[in-house]
Amino acid sequence: MLDRSQFGVETLDSMLGGGLVAGSANIVEGAPGTGKTTLGMQFIVNGIEKYHEPGLIVTFEEFPSQYYHDALNFGWDLKKYEEKGMLKIIFTNPDVVLDEIDEMGGKIESLIDELGIKRCLIDSLTHFEYEVDDENELREMEFDFISSLKRESLTSILLRENNNLLGQTSSLSQAPFIADSYIILRYVEIESAVSKAMLILKMRGSQHAKDIRRFQITEGGFEISEKFIGQDGILSGSPMPSAADAFMKAFVKAG
Ligand SMILES: Nc1ncnc2c1ncn2[C@@H]1O[C@H](COP(=O)(O)OP(=O)(O)OP(=O)(O)O)[C@@H](O)[C@H]1O
Ligand SMILES: [Mg+2]
């Protein structure tokens, strides 16, 4: 059995076959506001609260106070965890990280020694993509960065922005190929309303759920609910009633 690093969100952990694989690098991708940061923070906070695993957050968000404030909205007091030595948040710029990637590795290494960090959130990987315009350079950089997290046996979540609100993604980045798992958050339009859907697209070396689930962000954080029943094309962002459903309707009507 592989060691698991749980989210502490029951449905999600069971969809992942028990949780993320400990020591793996995992991508969570989604459009603005889908809940990437919330899910990532919840992984870190539950790591501390439920599993006594210290965490590290590296964020490129410009306003630290806003970050702490957003977390407090969910009742997550990040400052308190930092004071207790259970959490370290590094606010930085991608160009700084790129210039000092070796130094950054050194910094992360010493934090791991110092605090015993087991979990890590990178919010977000996309900031690197803005900095590097050469495809090969970007791939190499992402590969080195992700490898360095794995070398330290951290279970990491790397967030990625997807600017297409509905529908497919396009990017030079190879991160989804390099990472061990790939989770997608998405807006979907059903009957003139917008819902959120999540899907585990890949997970190396583990069984995982293949279904597309509805989720919402509540005051307690990430909450997964039922599958989308009778809808095809969820991933395209504009689902249609499924063939089976349409058949049933026609059949029942005809009957
Ligand atoms: N306390 C709360 N209760 C319910 N929903 C909330 C609460 N706080 C924030 N939200 C909602 O959670 C959603 C997700 O926010 P989050 O910052 O996690 O998304 P994100 O994917 O990281 O966005 P971005 O791409 O802008 O970084 C927001 O749309 C917001 O409306
Ligand atoms: Mg965010």
mmCIF file of C-alpha atoms and ligand atoms in Angstrom:
data_model
loop_
_atom_site.group_PDB
_atom_site.id
_atom_site.type_symbol
_atom_site.label_atom_id
_atom_site.label_comp_id
_atom_site.label_asym_id
_atom_site.label_seq_id
_atom_site.Cartn_x
_atom_site.Cartn_y
_atom_site.Cartn_z
ATOM 1 C CA MET A 1 0.000 0.000 0.000
ATOM 2 C CA LEU A 2 1.221 3.469 -0.896
ATOM 3 C CA ASP A 3 1.417 6.021 1.866
ATOM 4 C CA ARG A 4 -1.298 8.627 1.460
ATOM 5 C CA SER A 5 -1.409 12.298 2.169
ATOM 6 C CA GLN A 6 -5.058 13.071 2.790
ATOM 7 C CA PHE A 7 -6.979 16.248 2.036
ATOM 8 C CA GLY A 8 -9.251 15.577 4.981
ATOM 9 C CA VAL A 9 -12.192 16.072 2.593
ATOM 10 C CA GLU A 10 -13.828 12.675 2.737
ATOM 11 C CA THR A 11 -15.323 12.356 -0.733
ATOM 12 C CA LEU A 12 -12.214 13.737 -2.385
ATOM 13 C CA ASP A 13 -9.868 11.392 -0.538
ATOM 14 C CA SER A 14 -11.937 8.388 -1.504
ATOM 15 C CA MET A 15 -12.025 9.559 -5.137
ATOM 16 C CA LEU A 16 -8.218 9.624 -4.939
ATOM 17 C CA GLY A 17 -8.084 6.055 -3.685
ATOM 18 C CA GLY A 18 -7.310 7.216 -0.135
ATOM 19 C CA GLY A 19 -5.647 10.575 -0.752
ATOM 20 C CA LEU A 20 -2.735 11.993 -2.709
ATOM 21 C CA VAL A 21 0.260 9.698 -2.839
ATOM 22 C CA ALA A 22 2.722 10.849 -0.180
ATOM 23 C CA GLY A 23 5.752 12.519 -1.746
ATOM 24 C CA SER A 24 3.995 13.139 -5.080
ATOM 25 C CA ALA A 25 3.601 16.343 -7.095
ATOM 26 C CA ASN A 26 0.021 17.178 -7.967
ATOM 27 C CA ILE A 27 -1.496 19.759 -10.249
ATOM 28 C CA VAL A 28 -4.805 21.445 -9.586
ATOM 29 C CA GLU A 29 -5.896 23.472 -12.578
ATOM 30 C CA GLY A 30 -8.865 25.748 -13.043
ATOM 31 C CA ALA A 31 -10.300 29.032 -14.255
ATOM 32 C CA PRO A 32 -10.212 32.148 -12.045
ATOM 33 C CA GLY A 33 -12.347 31.766 -8.937
ATOM 34 C CA THR A 34 -13.018 28.055 -9.294
ATOM 35 C CA GLY A 35 -11.462 27.375 -5.864
ATOM 36 C CA LYS A 36 -7.840 26.394 -6.492
ATOM 37 C CA THR A 37 -6.397 28.418 -3.637
ATOM 38 C CA THR A 38 -9.166 27.285 -1.294
ATOM 39 C CA LEU A 39 -8.519 23.619 -2.054
ATOM 40 C CA GLY A 40 -4.757 24.080 -1.732
ATOM 41 C CA MET A 41 -5.065 25.918 1.573
ATOM 42 C CA GLN A 42 -7.436 23.272 2.891
ATOM 43 C CA PHE A 43 -4.826 20.604 2.104
ATOM 44 C CA ILE A 44 -2.246 22.560 4.084
ATOM 45 C CA VAL A 45 -4.566 23.485 6.975
ATOM 46 C CA ASN A 46 -5.997 19.967 7.390
ATOM 47 C CA GLY A 47 -2.438 18.657 7.163
ATOM 48 C CA ILE A 48 -1.650 20.711 10.241
ATOM 49 C CA GLU A 49 -4.936 20.271 12.121
ATOM 50 C CA LYS A 50 -5.779 16.640 11.360
ATOM 51 C CA TYR A 51 -2.497 14.983 10.495
ATOM 52 C CA HIS A 52 0.096 17.090 12.380
ATOM 53 C CA GLU A 53 2.088 17.650 9.222
ATOM 54 C CA PRO A 54 3.742 21.063 8.963
ATOM 55 C CA GLY A 55 3.209 22.913 5.677
ATOM 56 C CA LEU A 56 4.823 25.383 3.347
ATOM 57 C CA ILE A 57 3.032 27.813 1.037
ATOM 58 C CA VAL A 58 4.922 29.593 -1.730
ATOM 59 C CA THR A 59 2.727 32.253 -3.245
ATOM 60 C CA PHE A 60 3.193 34.930 -5.879
ATOM 61 C CA GLU A 61 0.076 36.788 -4.815
ATOM 62 C CA GLU A 62 0.956 40.421 -4.386
ATOM 63 C CA PHE A 63 -0.922 41.207 -1.206
ATOM 64 C CA PRO A 64 0.035 39.094 1.818
ATOM 65 C CA SER A 65 -2.643 40.644 4.026
ATOM 66 C CA GLN A 66 -5.303 39.677 1.488
ATOM 67 C CA TYR A 67 -4.041 36.078 1.514
ATOM 68 C CA TYR A 68 -4.307 35.824 5.308
ATOM 69 C CA HIS A 69 -7.692 37.514 5.176
ATOM 70 C CA ASP A 70 -9.093 35.141 2.524
ATOM 71 C CA ALA A 71 -8.003 32.178 4.648
ATOM 72 C CA LEU A 72 -9.635 33.639 7.754
ATOM 73 C CA ASN A 73 -12.928 33.723 5.835
ATOM 74 C CA PHE A 74 -12.880 29.950 6.099
ATOM 75 C CA GLY A 75 -11.757 30.074 9.732
ATOM 76 C CA TRP A 76 -8.155 29.236 8.840
ATOM 77 C CA ASP A 77 -5.789 31.298 10.966
ATOM 78 C CA LEU A 78 -2.569 30.991 8.985
ATOM 79 C CA LYS A 79 -0.720 33.487 11.212
ATOM 80 C CA LYS A 80 -1.406 31.305 14.239
ATOM 81 C CA TYR A 81 0.059 28.260 12.488
ATOM 82 C CA GLU A 82 3.129 30.274 11.531
ATOM 83 C CA GLU A 83 3.600 31.350 15.142
ATOM 84 C CA LYS A 84 3.347 27.724 16.235
ATOM 85 C CA GLY A 85 6.022 26.741 13.704
ATOM 86 C CA MET A 86 3.578 24.513 11.809
ATOM 87 C CA LEU A 87 3.496 26.673 8.697
ATOM 88 C CA LYS A 88 5.727 28.913 6.640
ATOM 89 C CA ILE A 89 4.401 31.187 3.930
ATOM 90 C CA ILE A 90 6.851 32.610 1.419
ATOM 91 C CA PHE A 91 5.560 35.581 -0.543
ATOM 92 C CA THR A 92 7.786 36.037 -3.559
ATOM 93 C CA ASN A 93 8.088 36.961 -7.224
ATOM 94 C CA PRO A 94 8.541 34.398 -9.968
ATOM 95 C CA ASP A 95 11.559 36.263 -11.374
ATOM 96 C CA VAL A 96 13.202 36.103 -7.965
ATOM 97 C CA VAL A 97 12.522 32.378 -7.762
ATOM 98 C CA LEU A 98 13.867 31.844 -11.267
ATOM 99 C CA ASP A 99 17.013 33.842 -10.559
ATOM 100 C CA GLU A 100 17.553 32.101 -7.290
ATOM 101 C CA ILE A 101 16.098 28.696 -7.930
ATOM 102 C CA ASP A 102 19.108 27.006 -6.367
ATOM 103 C CA GLU A 103 18.968 29.346 -3.434
ATOM 104 C CA MET A 104 15.211 28.742 -3.201
ATOM 105 C CA GLY A 105 15.884 25.006 -3.114
ATOM 106 C CA GLY A 106 18.342 25.659 -0.298
ATOM 107 C CA LYS A 107 15.811 27.788 1.543
ATOM 108 C CA ILE A 108 13.101 25.148 1.222
ATOM 109 C CA GLU A 109 15.564 22.472 2.314
ATOM 110 C CA SER A 110 16.504 24.331 5.466
ATOM 111 C CA LEU A 111 12.819 24.985 6.245
ATOM 112 C CA ILE A 112 12.156 21.281 5.869
ATOM 113 C CA ASP A 113 14.938 20.529 8.348
ATOM 114 C CA GLU A 114 13.813 23.279 10.679
ATOM 115 C CA LEU A 115 10.038 22.726 10.705
ATOM 116 C CA GLY A 116 9.726 19.159 9.439
ATOM 117 C CA ILE A 117 7.627 20.280 6.486
ATOM 118 C CA LYS A 118 5.696 17.510 4.735
ATOM 119 C CA ARG A 119 3.204 19.402 2.562
ATOM 120 C CA CYS A 120 3.688 22.194 0.127
ATOM 121 C CA LEU A 121 1.416 24.478 -1.900
ATOM 122 C CA ILE A 122 2.663 26.475 -4.892
ATOM 123 C CA ASP A 123 0.190 29.252 -5.684
ATOM 124 C CA SER A 124 0.667 29.257 -8.610
ATOM 125 C CA LEU A 125 2.897 27.533 -11.117
ATOM 126 C CA THR A 126 1.395 29.697 -13.860
ATOM 127 C CA HIS A 127 3.387 32.680 -12.646
ATOM 128 C CA PHE A 128 6.488 30.927 -13.980
ATOM 129 C CA GLU A 129 4.851 30.618 -17.387
ATOM 130 C CA TYR A 130 4.529 34.387 -17.584
ATOM 131 C CA GLU A 131 8.247 34.762 -16.914
ATOM 132 C CA VAL A 132 9.642 32.287 -19.435
ATOM 133 C CA ASP A 133 8.755 32.515 -23.109
ATOM 134 C CA ASP A 134 11.035 29.809 -24.434
ATOM 135 C CA GLU A 135 9.211 26.503 -24.475
ATOM 136 C CA ASN A 136 12.279 24.367 -23.732
ATOM 137 C CA GLU A 137 13.443 26.660 -20.981
ATOM 138 C CA LEU A 138 10.004 26.524 -19.374
ATOM 139 C CA ARG A 139 9.883 22.730 -19.488
ATOM 140 C CA GLU A 140 13.328 22.393 -18.016
ATOM 141 C CA MET A 141 12.547 24.876 -15.289
ATOM 142 C CA GLU A 142 9.267 23.168 -14.376
ATOM 143 C CA PHE A 143 10.940 19.784 -14.420
ATOM 144 C CA ASP A 144 13.753 20.972 -12.119
ATOM 145 C CA PHE A 145 11.344 22.694 -9.788
ATOM 146 C CA ILE A 146 8.941 19.744 -9.493
ATOM 147 C CA SER A 147 11.858 17.313 -9.133
ATOM 148 C CA SER A 148 13.316 19.346 -6.295
ATOM 149 C CA LEU A 149 10.019 19.143 -4.372
ATOM 150 C CA LYS A 150 9.885 15.391 -4.906
ATOM 151 C CA ARG A 151 13.501 14.939 -3.900
ATOM 152 C CA GLU A 152 12.554 16.427 -0.545
ATOM 153 C CA SER A 153 9.659 13.917 -0.303
ATOM 154 C CA LEU A 154 7.144 16.730 -0.026
ATOM 155 C CA THR A 155 3.578 16.085 -1.067
ATOM 156 C CA SER A 156 2.991 19.138 -3.190
ATOM 157 C CA ILE A 157 0.038 20.825 -4.812
ATOM 158 C CA LEU A 158 0.867 23.062 -7.738
ATOM 159 C CA LEU A 159 -1.931 25.349 -8.837
ATOM 160 C CA ARG A 160 -2.370 26.298 -12.471
ATOM 161 C CA GLU A 161 -4.550 28.980 -13.891
ATOM 162 C CA ASN A 162 -6.655 28.211 -16.898
ATOM 163 C CA ASN A 163 -7.923 31.339 -18.549
ATOM 164 C CA ASN A 164 -10.550 29.617 -20.630
ATOM 165 C CA LEU A 165 -13.615 29.933 -18.464
ATOM 166 C CA LEU A 166 -15.339 27.097 -20.224
ATOM 167 C CA GLY A 167 -13.711 24.494 -22.400
ATOM 168 C CA GLN A 168 -10.244 23.354 -23.226
ATOM 169 C CA THR A 169 -6.837 24.540 -22.130
ATOM 170 C CA SER A 170 -3.818 25.390 -24.226
ATOM 171 C CA SER A 171 -0.345 26.045 -22.936
ATOM 172 C CA LEU A 172 3.331 25.528 -23.614
ATOM 173 C CA SER A 173 3.695 24.016 -20.193
ATOM 174 C CA GLN A 174 4.392 20.321 -19.820
ATOM 175 C CA ALA A 175 3.655 20.388 -16.109
ATOM 176 C CA PRO A 176 0.610 18.068 -16.345
ATOM 177 C CA PHE A 177 2.862 15.439 -17.921
ATOM 178 C CA ILE A 178 5.583 15.836 -15.333
ATOM 179 C CA ALA A 179 3.245 15.793 -12.335
ATOM 180 C CA ASP A 180 1.981 12.600 -10.707
ATOM 181 C CA SER A 181 -1.630 13.647 -10.682
ATOM 182 C CA TYR A 182 -3.793 16.150 -12.474
ATOM 183 C CA ILE A 183 -7.038 17.511 -11.076
ATOM 184 C CA ILE A 184 -9.221 19.883 -13.041
ATOM 185 C CA LEU A 185 -11.753 22.370 -11.692
ATOM 186 C CA ARG A 186 -14.152 23.795 -14.211
ATOM 187 C CA TYR A 187 -17.208 25.963 -14.691
ATOM 188 C CA VAL A 188 -20.077 24.295 -16.511
ATOM 189 C CA GLU A 189 -23.256 25.784 -17.835
ATOM 190 C CA ILE A 190 -26.362 23.717 -17.309
ATOM 191 C CA GLU A 191 -29.814 25.053 -17.991
ATOM 192 C CA SER A 192 -28.670 28.691 -17.909
ATOM 193 C CA ALA A 193 -26.888 28.386 -14.587
ATOM 194 C CA VAL A 194 -23.209 27.998 -13.805
ATOM 195 C CA SER A 195 -22.019 25.143 -11.609
ATOM 196 C CA LYS A 196 -18.558 23.903 -10.799
ATOM 197 C CA ALA A 197 -17.266 20.498 -11.779
ATOM 198 C CA MET A 198 -14.146 18.585 -10.783
ATOM 199 C CA LEU A 199 -12.398 15.643 -12.341
ATOM 200 C CA ILE A 200 -9.281 13.622 -11.587
ATOM 201 C CA LEU A 201 -7.728 13.290 -15.041
ATOM 202 C CA LYS A 202 -4.713 11.256 -14.050
ATOM 203 C CA MET A 203 -3.098 9.728 -11.025
ATOM 204 C CA ARG A 204 0.083 7.718 -11.349
ATOM 205 C CA GLY A 205 0.295 4.356 -9.649
ATOM 206 C CA SER A 206 -3.150 4.519 -8.119
ATOM 207 C CA GLN A 207 -6.787 3.793 -8.734
ATOM 208 C CA HIS A 208 -8.926 6.899 -8.877
ATOM 209 C CA ALA A 209 -12.504 7.898 -9.605
ATOM 210 C CA LYS A 210 -13.166 8.679 -13.258
ATOM 211 C CA ASP A 211 -16.444 10.483 -12.826
ATOM 212 C CA ILE A 212 -17.086 14.197 -13.072
ATOM 213 C CA ARG A 213 -18.433 15.603 -9.835
ATOM 214 C CA ARG A 214 -20.216 18.756 -8.902
ATOM 215 C CA PHE A 215 -18.555 20.756 -6.126
ATOM 216 C CA GLN A 216 -19.028 24.009 -4.306
ATOM 217 C CA ILE A 217 -17.024 26.298 -2.082
ATOM 218 C CA THR A 218 -18.830 26.708 1.221
ATOM 219 C CA GLU A 219 -17.835 28.474 4.414
ATOM 220 C CA GLY A 220 -16.106 25.231 5.455
ATOM 221 C CA GLY A 221 -14.132 25.035 2.199
ATOM 222 C CA PHE A 222 -14.300 22.528 -0.615
ATOM 223 C CA GLU A 223 -17.391 20.336 -0.749
ATOM 224 C CA ILE A 224 -18.015 17.648 -3.343
ATOM 225 C CA SER A 225 -21.496 16.526 -4.186
ATOM 226 C CA GLU A 226 -23.177 14.304 -6.726
ATOM 227 C CA LYS A 227 -22.160 13.284 -10.227
ATOM 228 C CA PHE A 228 -23.676 15.098 -13.169
ATOM 229 C CA ILE A 229 -26.434 12.710 -14.101
ATOM 230 C CA GLY A 230 -27.831 12.611 -17.603
ATOM 231 C CA GLN A 231 -25.355 15.181 -18.999
ATOM 232 C CA ASP A 232 -22.690 14.568 -21.615
ATOM 233 C CA GLY A 233 -19.990 17.006 -22.656
ATOM 234 C CA ILE A 234 -19.322 18.435 -19.164
ATOM 235 C CA LEU A 235 -15.652 18.894 -20.053
ATOM 236 C CA SER A 236 -16.534 21.098 -23.002
ATOM 237 C CA GLY A 237 -18.237 23.460 -20.559
ATOM 238 C CA SER A 238 -21.576 23.256 -22.382
ATOM 239 C CA PRO A 239 -23.136 19.910 -21.608
ATOM 240 C CA MET A 240 -25.978 18.318 -23.512
ATOM 241 C CA PRO A 241 -28.476 15.837 -22.200
ATOM 242 C CA SER A 242 -26.787 12.463 -22.566
ATOM 243 C CA ALA A 243 -27.736 10.143 -25.377
ATOM 244 C CA ALA A 244 -29.229 7.686 -22.894
ATOM 245 C CA ASP A 245 -31.249 10.450 -21.300
ATOM 246 C CA ALA A 246 -32.474 11.770 -24.634
ATOM 247 C CA PHE A 247 -33.376 8.248 -25.655
ATOM 248 C CA MET A 248 -35.323 7.697 -22.438
ATOM 249 C CA LYS A 249 -37.208 10.960 -22.878
ATOM 250 C CA ALA A 250 -38.091 10.181 -26.476
ATOM 251 C CA PHE A 251 -38.965 6.628 -25.554
ATOM 252 C CA VAL A 252 -41.128 7.595 -22.596
ATOM 253 C CA LYS A 253 -42.842 10.336 -24.622
ATOM 254 C CA ALA A 254 -43.408 7.959 -27.506
ATOM 255 C CA GLY A 255 -44.751 5.395 -25.087
HETATM 256 N N1 LIG B 1 -16.240 32.007 3.100
HETATM 257 C C1 LIG B 1 -16.625 31.665 1.864
HETATM 258 N N2 LIG B 1 -17.745 30.940 1.680
HETATM 259 C C2 LIG B 1 -18.132 30.558 0.459
HETATM 260 N N3 LIG B 1 -17.466 30.865 -0.668
HETATM 261 C C3 LIG B 1 -16.343 31.594 -0.552
HETATM 262 C C4 LIG B 1 -15.857 32.037 0.713
HETATM 263 N N4 LIG B 1 -14.725 32.731 0.508
HETATM 264 C C5 LIG B 1 -14.510 32.710 -0.832
HETATM 265 N N5 LIG B 1 -15.479 32.047 -1.457
HETATM 266 C C6 LIG B 1 -15.593 31.785 -2.905
HETATM 267 O O1 LIG B 1 -14.629 30.847 -3.263
HETATM 268 C C7 LIG B 1 -14.326 31.005 -4.636
HETATM 269 C C8 LIG B 1 -12.959 30.450 -4.930
HETATM 270 O O2 LIG B 1 -11.927 31.278 -4.488
HETATM 271 P P1 LIG B 1 -10.395 30.891 -4.687
HETATM 272 O O3 LIG B 1 -9.619 32.093 -4.341
HETATM 273 O O4 LIG B 1 -10.064 29.637 -3.992
HETATM 274 O O5 LIG B 1 -10.320 30.609 -6.260
HETATM 275 P P2 LIG B 1 -9.039 30.519 -7.193
HETATM 276 O O6 LIG B 1 -9.359 29.448 -8.169
HETATM 277 O O7 LIG B 1 -7.807 30.406 -6.402
HETATM 278 O O8 LIG B 1 -9.094 31.931 -7.923
HETATM 279 P P3 LIG B 1 -7.891 32.743 -8.629
HETATM 280 O O9 LIG B 1 -7.740 32.127 -9.981
HETATM 281 O O10 LIG B 1 -8.452 34.118 -8.724
HETATM 282 O O11 LIG B 1 -6.677 32.647 -7.786
HETATM 283 C C9 LIG B 1 -14.541 32.489 -4.916
HETATM 284 O O12 LIG B 1 -15.292 32.600 -6.093
HETATM 285 C C10 LIG B 1 -15.331 33.008 -3.734
HETATM 286 O O13 LIG B 1 -16.558 33.539 -4.155
HETATM 287 MG MG MG B 2 -6.091 31.596 -6.224
#
